[in-house]
């Protein structure tokens, strides 16, 4: 009955590979997010989808492509992985009204060899 | 873009003591939120304070907001070892905004 679930929890892969991270929320929220947390714990927003529509697209390389097949899912595909992509990626969701908190998954730790 | 800045970056206290963390931000906000992150886990929402509120309590948590100084503080009273975590402030810029902007966090260690 996890509210926001991400898979996989750990992802170890070689430079140049393509990988995907999946996220699902069962809270009935209309907005989902991807964040990147670096080694210094700084959390930076990457993308946001509201009702399957891309709302926020921060300065992220084109190698990162989010896909939202429905309101409950937001997946992240990464092409041609680079060493600098090593980080923890968090999915989050909320209902977009003022004063609504975001709910986070437990993160996917991506390590590039 | 970076909005909140927490202070201190790291804080170590004895169990039973109070812990105070501060957050400063740069632009006007609709509300400010505090989150906790345990090691290896996602962020968990703790408390939200609206821009027209000055103080809010939730259990052992007390949050203050000073919009004139663009700052907030989080006080954890009677700390426990289980409070050991990183604490982040996040600002919400306006009604209908989809975005929270997070600070860099304060790493709190509570020593039993």
PDB file of C-alpha atoms in Angstrom:
ATOM      1  CA  UNK A   1       0.000   0.000   0.000  1.00  0.00           C
ATOM      2  CA  UNK A   2       2.986   2.264  -0.665  1.00  0.00           C
ATOM      3  CA  UNK A   3       1.768   5.678  -1.780  1.00  0.00           C
ATOM      4  CA  UNK A   4       4.555   6.555  -4.231  1.00  0.00           C
ATOM      5  CA  UNK A   5       6.646   3.651  -5.435  1.00  0.00           C
ATOM      6  CA  UNK A   6       9.705   3.730  -7.640  1.00  0.00           C
ATOM      7  CA  UNK A   7      11.521   0.897  -9.334  1.00  0.00           C
ATOM      8  CA  UNK A   8      14.257  -0.061  -9.286  1.00  0.00           C
ATOM      9  CA  UNK A   9      15.657   1.073  -5.943  1.00  0.00           C
ATOM     10  CA  UNK A  10      19.226   0.623  -7.153  1.00  0.00           C
ATOM     11  CA  UNK A  11      20.528   0.852 -10.698  1.00  0.00           C
ATOM     12  CA  UNK A  12      24.162   0.187 -11.531  1.00  0.00           C
ATOM     13  CA  UNK A  13      25.113   0.425 -15.168  1.00  0.00           C
ATOM     14  CA  UNK A  14      27.855   1.367 -17.560  1.00  0.00           C
ATOM     15  CA  UNK A  15      28.401   4.689 -19.235  1.00  0.00           C
ATOM     16  CA  UNK A  16      26.628   4.938 -22.573  1.00  0.00           C
ATOM     17  CA  UNK A  17      23.759   2.625 -21.652  1.00  0.00           C
ATOM     18  CA  UNK A  18      20.065   3.535 -21.733  1.00  0.00           C
ATOM     19  CA  UNK A  19      17.935   2.939 -18.643  1.00  0.00           C
ATOM     20  CA  UNK A  20      14.453   3.638 -17.327  1.00  0.00           C
ATOM     21  CA  UNK A  21      13.057   4.342 -13.889  1.00  0.00           C
ATOM     22  CA  UNK A  22       9.377   3.803 -13.176  1.00  0.00           C
ATOM     23  CA  UNK A  23       7.125   5.635 -10.743  1.00  0.00           C
ATOM     24  CA  UNK A  24       3.577   4.965  -9.686  1.00  0.00           C
ATOM     25  CA  UNK A  25       1.340   6.718  -7.173  1.00  0.00           C
ATOM     26  CA  UNK A  26      -1.904   5.411  -5.736  1.00  0.00           C
ATOM     27  CA  UNK A  27      -2.958   8.639  -4.023  1.00  0.00           C
ATOM     28  CA  UNK A  28      -5.171   9.930  -6.792  1.00  0.00           C
ATOM     29  CA  UNK A  29      -2.905  12.943  -7.270  1.00  0.00           C
ATOM     30  CA  UNK A  30      -2.978  14.905 -10.506  1.00  0.00           C
ATOM     31  CA  UNK A  31       0.642  16.071 -10.572  1.00  0.00           C
ATOM     32  CA  UNK A  32       3.871  14.113 -10.535  1.00  0.00           C
ATOM     33  CA  UNK A  33       7.506  15.168 -10.396  1.00  0.00           C
ATOM     34  CA  UNK A  34      11.034  13.948 -10.940  1.00  0.00           C
ATOM     35  CA  UNK A  35      13.824  15.331  -8.797  1.00  0.00           C
ATOM     36  CA  UNK A  36      17.562  14.707  -8.834  1.00  0.00           C
ATOM     37  CA  UNK A  37      19.458  14.705  -5.529  1.00  0.00           C
ATOM     38  CA  UNK A  38      23.209  15.018  -5.827  1.00  0.00           C
ATOM     39  CA  UNK A  39      25.908  13.807  -3.469  1.00  0.00           C
ATOM     40  CA  UNK A  40      25.573  16.997  -1.403  1.00  0.00           C
ATOM     41  CA  UNK A  41      21.859  16.288  -0.876  1.00  0.00           C
ATOM     42  CA  UNK A  42      20.797  19.206  -3.050  1.00  0.00           C
ATOM     43  CA  UNK A  43      17.367  18.420  -4.482  1.00  0.00           C
ATOM     44  CA  UNK A  44      16.671  19.849  -7.906  1.00  0.00           C
ATOM     45  CA  UNK A  45      13.424  19.552  -9.832  1.00  0.00           C
ATOM     46  CA  UNK A  46      13.713  18.079 -13.300  1.00  0.00           C
ATOM     47  CA  UNK A  47      10.177  17.642 -14.630  1.00  0.00           C
ATOM     48  CA  UNK A  48       6.576  17.974 -13.598  1.00  0.00           C
ATOM     49  CA  UNK A  49       3.466  16.561 -15.223  1.00  0.00           C
ATOM     50  CA  UNK A  50      -0.072  17.655 -14.472  1.00  0.00           C
ATOM     51  CA  UNK A  51      -2.824  15.374 -15.787  1.00  0.00           C
ATOM     52  CA  UNK A  52      -0.314  13.797 -18.173  1.00  0.00           C
ATOM     53  CA  UNK A  53       0.763  17.193 -19.534  1.00  0.00           C
ATOM     54  CA  UNK A  54       4.348  18.424 -19.163  1.00  0.00           C
ATOM     55  CA  UNK A  55       4.307  21.533 -16.967  1.00  0.00           C
ATOM     56  CA  UNK A  56       7.859  22.000 -15.747  1.00  0.00           C
ATOM     57  CA  UNK A  57      10.945  21.154 -17.734  1.00  0.00           C
ATOM     58  CA  UNK A  58      14.005  22.551 -16.050  1.00  0.00           C
ATOM     59  CA  UNK A  59      17.353  22.714 -17.765  1.00  0.00           C
ATOM     60  CA  UNK A  60      17.832  19.011 -18.215  1.00  0.00           C
ATOM     61  CA  UNK A  61      19.765  17.368 -21.069  1.00  0.00           C
ATOM     62  CA  UNK A  62      17.670  15.964 -23.886  1.00  0.00           C
ATOM     63  CA  UNK A  63      18.958  12.543 -22.918  1.00  0.00           C
ATOM     64  CA  UNK A  64      16.342  12.600 -20.164  1.00  0.00           C
ATOM     65  CA  UNK A  65      12.817  11.963 -21.392  1.00  0.00           C
ATOM     66  CA  UNK A  66       9.844  11.645 -19.060  1.00  0.00           C
ATOM     67  CA  UNK A  67       6.728   9.787 -20.096  1.00  0.00           C
ATOM     68  CA  UNK A  68       3.360   9.838 -18.390  1.00  0.00           C
ATOM     69  CA  UNK A  69       1.045   7.132 -19.743  1.00  0.00           C
ATOM     70  CA  UNK A  70      -1.645   8.099 -17.229  1.00  0.00           C
ATOM     71  CA  UNK A  71      -2.064  10.296 -14.168  1.00  0.00           C
ATOM     72  CA  UNK A  72      -0.792   7.586 -11.831  1.00  0.00           C
ATOM     73  CA  UNK A  73       2.495   6.930 -13.631  1.00  0.00           C
ATOM     74  CA  UNK A  74       5.512   9.010 -14.553  1.00  0.00           C
ATOM     75  CA  UNK A  75       8.504   7.181 -15.948  1.00  0.00           C
ATOM     76  CA  UNK A  76      11.957   8.547 -16.661  1.00  0.00           C
ATOM     77  CA  UNK A  77      14.069   7.273 -19.522  1.00  0.00           C
ATOM     78  CA  UNK A  78      17.712   8.216 -19.755  1.00  0.00           C
ATOM     79  CA  UNK A  79      19.758   7.719 -22.925  1.00  0.00           C
ATOM     80  CA  UNK A  80      23.535   7.514 -23.226  1.00  0.00           C
ATOM     81  CA  UNK A  81      24.206   7.616 -19.509  1.00  0.00           C
ATOM     82  CA  UNK A  82      27.143   9.733 -18.337  1.00  0.00           C
ATOM     83  CA  UNK A  83      29.183   9.680 -15.139  1.00  0.00           C
ATOM     84  CA  UNK A  84      27.535  12.919 -14.019  1.00  0.00           C
ATOM     85  CA  UNK A  85      24.137  11.250 -14.055  1.00  0.00           C
ATOM     86  CA  UNK A  86      25.074   9.332 -10.909  1.00  0.00           C
ATOM     87  CA  UNK A  87      22.651  10.542  -8.253  1.00  0.00           C
ATOM     88  CA  UNK A  88      19.478   9.604  -6.437  1.00  0.00           C
ATOM     89  CA  UNK A  89      16.337  10.259  -8.450  1.00  0.00           C
ATOM     90  CA  UNK A  90      13.101  10.889  -6.593  1.00  0.00           C
ATOM     91  CA  UNK A  91       9.572  10.748  -7.844  1.00  0.00           C
ATOM     92  CA  UNK A  92       6.918  12.778  -6.046  1.00  0.00           C
ATOM     93  CA  UNK A  93       3.255  13.550  -6.438  1.00  0.00           C
ATOM     94  CA  UNK A  94       0.677  15.955  -5.108  1.00  0.00           C
ATOM     95  CA  UNK A  95      -2.729  17.404  -5.745  1.00  0.00           C
ATOM     96  CA  UNK A  96      -2.090  20.845  -7.141  1.00  0.00           C
ATOM     97  CA  UNK A  97      -3.930  23.254  -4.959  1.00  0.00           C
ATOM     98  CA  UNK A  98      -2.366  25.759  -2.670  1.00  0.00           C
ATOM     99  CA  UNK A  99      -1.076  24.258   0.549  1.00  0.00           C
ATOM    100  CA  UNK A 100      -0.838  20.671  -0.600  1.00  0.00           C
ATOM    101  CA  UNK A 101       2.365  18.821   0.355  1.00  0.00           C
ATOM    102  CA  UNK A 102       4.261  16.577  -1.995  1.00  0.00           C
ATOM    103  CA  UNK A 103       4.611  12.849  -1.354  1.00  0.00           C
ATOM    104  CA  UNK A 104       7.925  11.260  -2.266  1.00  0.00           C
ATOM    105  CA  UNK A 105       9.041   7.819  -3.269  1.00  0.00           C
ATOM    106  CA  UNK A 106      12.096   6.299  -1.645  1.00  0.00           C
ATOM    107  CA  UNK A 107      14.348   7.122  -4.564  1.00  0.00           C
ATOM    108  CA  UNK A 108      16.370   5.277  -7.184  1.00  0.00           C
ATOM    109  CA  UNK A 109      20.116   5.340  -6.630  1.00  0.00           C
ATOM    110  CA  UNK A 110      21.752   5.428 -10.042  1.00  0.00           C
ATOM    111  CA  UNK A 111      25.448   4.593 -10.228  1.00  0.00           C
ATOM    112  CA  UNK A 112      27.339   4.888 -13.487  1.00  0.00           C
ATOM    113  CA  UNK A 113      30.494   2.828 -13.828  1.00  0.00           C
TER     114      UNK A 113
ATOM    115  CA  UNK B   1      16.715  27.832  -9.064  1.00  0.00           C
ATOM    116  CA  UNK B   2      17.858  27.620  -5.460  1.00  0.00           C
ATOM    117  CA  UNK B   3      15.487  29.417  -3.130  1.00  0.00           C
ATOM    118  CA  UNK B   4      15.861  28.233   0.439  1.00  0.00           C
ATOM    119  CA  UNK B   5      19.083  28.134   2.352  1.00  0.00           C
ATOM    120  CA  UNK B   6      19.151  26.180   5.590  1.00  0.00           C
ATOM    121  CA  UNK B   7      21.385  27.024   8.457  1.00  0.00           C
ATOM    122  CA  UNK B   8      23.293  25.320   9.960  1.00  0.00           C
ATOM    123  CA  UNK B   9      24.365  22.740   7.403  1.00  0.00           C
ATOM    124  CA  UNK B  10      24.915  20.219  10.191  1.00  0.00           C
ATOM    125  CA  UNK B  11      23.809  20.100  13.814  1.00  0.00           C
ATOM    126  CA  UNK B  12      24.731  17.592  16.499  1.00  0.00           C
ATOM    127  CA  UNK B  13      22.910  17.548  19.838  1.00  0.00           C
ATOM    128  CA  UNK B  14      22.277  15.278  22.793  1.00  0.00           C
ATOM    129  CA  UNK B  15      19.006  13.443  23.138  1.00  0.00           C
ATOM    130  CA  UNK B  16      16.522  15.562  25.071  1.00  0.00           C
ATOM    131  CA  UNK B  17      17.917  18.880  23.849  1.00  0.00           C
ATOM    132  CA  UNK B  18      16.096  21.192  21.475  1.00  0.00           C
ATOM    133  CA  UNK B  19      17.194  21.571  17.860  1.00  0.00           C
ATOM    134  CA  UNK B  20      16.678  24.752  15.864  1.00  0.00           C
ATOM    135  CA  UNK B  21      17.150  24.989  12.129  1.00  0.00           C
ATOM    136  CA  UNK B  22      16.775  28.111  10.050  1.00  0.00           C
ATOM    137  CA  UNK B  23      15.788  28.711   6.462  1.00  0.00           C
ATOM    138  CA  UNK B  24      16.110  31.864   4.377  1.00  0.00           C
ATOM    139  CA  UNK B  25      14.558  32.471   0.994  1.00  0.00           C
ATOM    140  CA  UNK B  26      14.695  35.153  -1.640  1.00  0.00           C
ATOM    141  CA  UNK B  27      11.338  35.719  -3.331  1.00  0.00           C
ATOM    142  CA  UNK B  28       7.771  36.126  -2.117  1.00  0.00           C
ATOM    143  CA  UNK B  29       6.015  32.923  -1.189  1.00  0.00           C
ATOM    144  CA  UNK B  30       2.561  31.471  -0.756  1.00  0.00           C
ATOM    145  CA  UNK B  31       3.680  28.979   1.859  1.00  0.00           C
ATOM    146  CA  UNK B  32       6.782  27.365   3.277  1.00  0.00           C
ATOM    147  CA  UNK B  33       7.063  23.679   4.059  1.00  0.00           C
ATOM    148  CA  UNK B  34       9.480  21.568   6.073  1.00  0.00           C
ATOM    149  CA  UNK B  35      10.402  18.037   5.103  1.00  0.00           C
ATOM    150  CA  UNK B  36      12.472  15.330   6.773  1.00  0.00           C
ATOM    151  CA  UNK B  37      14.646  12.820   4.972  1.00  0.00           C
ATOM    152  CA  UNK B  38      15.930   9.754   6.741  1.00  0.00           C
ATOM    153  CA  UNK B  39      19.025   8.094   5.314  1.00  0.00           C
ATOM    154  CA  UNK B  40      18.210   6.148   2.170  1.00  0.00           C
ATOM    155  CA  UNK B  41      14.581   7.266   2.113  1.00  0.00           C
ATOM    156  CA  UNK B  42      12.418   9.840   0.407  1.00  0.00           C
ATOM    157  CA  UNK B  43      11.340  13.160   1.860  1.00  0.00           C
ATOM    158  CA  UNK B  44       8.451  13.201   4.281  1.00  0.00           C
ATOM    159  CA  UNK B  45       6.305  16.277   4.782  1.00  0.00           C
ATOM    160  CA  UNK B  46       6.351  17.617   8.349  1.00  0.00           C
ATOM    161  CA  UNK B  47       4.551  20.912   8.487  1.00  0.00           C
ATOM    162  CA  UNK B  48       3.328  23.752   6.290  1.00  0.00           C
ATOM    163  CA  UNK B  49       3.024  27.389   7.226  1.00  0.00           C
ATOM    164  CA  UNK B  50       1.143  29.887   5.078  1.00  0.00           C
ATOM    165  CA  UNK B  51       2.537  33.309   4.279  1.00  0.00           C
ATOM    166  CA  UNK B  52      -0.076  34.976   6.496  1.00  0.00           C
ATOM    167  CA  UNK B  53       0.835  32.814   9.501  1.00  0.00           C
ATOM    168  CA  UNK B  54       3.612  33.563  11.938  1.00  0.00           C
ATOM    169  CA  UNK B  55       3.825  30.395  13.985  1.00  0.00           C
ATOM    170  CA  UNK B  56       2.573  26.847  13.796  1.00  0.00           C
ATOM    171  CA  UNK B  57       2.853  23.818  16.048  1.00  0.00           C
ATOM    172  CA  UNK B  58       2.637  20.112  15.408  1.00  0.00           C
ATOM    173  CA  UNK B  59       3.540  17.801  18.272  1.00  0.00           C
ATOM    174  CA  UNK B  60       7.177  18.523  19.164  1.00  0.00           C
ATOM    175  CA  UNK B  61       7.615  20.736  16.100  1.00  0.00           C
ATOM    176  CA  UNK B  62       7.320  24.495  16.105  1.00  0.00           C
ATOM    177  CA  UNK B  63       7.708  26.519  12.936  1.00  0.00           C
ATOM    178  CA  UNK B  64       7.947  30.276  12.688  1.00  0.00           C
ATOM    179  CA  UNK B  65       7.797  32.440   9.603  1.00  0.00           C
ATOM    180  CA  UNK B  66       8.985  36.017   9.230  1.00  0.00           C
ATOM    181  CA  UNK B  67       8.062  37.215   5.758  1.00  0.00           C
ATOM    182  CA  UNK B  68       9.683  40.620   6.327  1.00  0.00           C
ATOM    183  CA  UNK B  69      13.019  38.870   6.812  1.00  0.00           C
ATOM    184  CA  UNK B  70      12.198  36.073   4.377  1.00  0.00           C
ATOM    185  CA  UNK B  71      13.130  33.484   6.953  1.00  0.00           C
ATOM    186  CA  UNK B  72      11.680  30.531   8.826  1.00  0.00           C
ATOM    187  CA  UNK B  73      12.809  28.375  11.695  1.00  0.00           C
ATOM    188  CA  UNK B  74      12.023  24.818  12.696  1.00  0.00           C
ATOM    189  CA  UNK B  75      12.311  23.924  16.358  1.00  0.00           C
ATOM    190  CA  UNK B  76      12.262  20.299  17.474  1.00  0.00           C
ATOM    191  CA  UNK B  77      11.800  20.054  21.219  1.00  0.00           C
ATOM    192  CA  UNK B  78      12.967  17.192  23.450  1.00  0.00           C
ATOM    193  CA  UNK B  79      14.842  15.569  20.584  1.00  0.00           C
ATOM    194  CA  UNK B  80      15.086  11.815  20.214  1.00  0.00           C
ATOM    195  CA  UNK B  81      17.613   9.613  18.437  1.00  0.00           C
ATOM    196  CA  UNK B  82      14.881   8.862  15.885  1.00  0.00           C
ATOM    197  CA  UNK B  83      14.890  12.550  14.898  1.00  0.00           C
ATOM    198  CA  UNK B  84      18.303  12.027  13.295  1.00  0.00           C
ATOM    199  CA  UNK B  85      17.738  12.968   9.655  1.00  0.00           C
ATOM    200  CA  UNK B  86      18.201  15.756   7.130  1.00  0.00           C
ATOM    201  CA  UNK B  87      15.651  18.554   7.260  1.00  0.00           C
ATOM    202  CA  UNK B  88      14.718  20.644   4.238  1.00  0.00           C
ATOM    203  CA  UNK B  89      12.667  23.762   3.833  1.00  0.00           C
ATOM    204  CA  UNK B  90      10.768  24.252   0.603  1.00  0.00           C
ATOM    205  CA  UNK B  91       8.975  27.308  -0.690  1.00  0.00           C
ATOM    206  CA  UNK B  92       5.804  27.426  -2.739  1.00  0.00           C
ATOM    207  CA  UNK B  93       5.664  30.604  -4.755  1.00  0.00           C
ATOM    208  CA  UNK B  94       1.961  31.051  -5.415  1.00  0.00           C
ATOM    209  CA  UNK B  95      -1.489  29.599  -5.770  1.00  0.00           C
ATOM    210  CA  UNK B  96      -1.646  27.257  -8.733  1.00  0.00           C
ATOM    211  CA  UNK B  97       2.135  26.966  -8.881  1.00  0.00           C
ATOM    212  CA  UNK B  98       3.274  23.451  -9.528  1.00  0.00           C
ATOM    213  CA  UNK B  99       6.724  23.905  -8.087  1.00  0.00           C
ATOM    214  CA  UNK B 100       8.407  23.661  -4.704  1.00  0.00           C
ATOM    215  CA  UNK B 101      11.941  24.979  -4.417  1.00  0.00           C
ATOM    216  CA  UNK B 102      14.055  23.168  -1.845  1.00  0.00           C
ATOM    217  CA  UNK B 103      16.948  24.368   0.265  1.00  0.00           C
ATOM    218  CA  UNK B 104      20.141  22.431   0.773  1.00  0.00           C
ATOM    219  CA  UNK B 105      19.077  20.929   4.077  1.00  0.00           C
ATOM    220  CA  UNK B 106      20.338  20.653   7.635  1.00  0.00           C
ATOM    221  CA  UNK B 107      21.748  17.321   8.742  1.00  0.00           C
ATOM    222  CA  UNK B 108      20.653  16.726  12.329  1.00  0.00           C
ATOM    223  CA  UNK B 109      22.347  14.108  14.488  1.00  0.00           C
ATOM    224  CA  UNK B 110      20.792  13.325  17.864  1.00  0.00           C
ATOM    225  CA  UNK B 111      23.180  11.446  20.101  1.00  0.00           C
ATOM    226  CA  UNK B 112      21.561   8.992  22.535  1.00  0.00           C
TER     227      UNK B 112
END
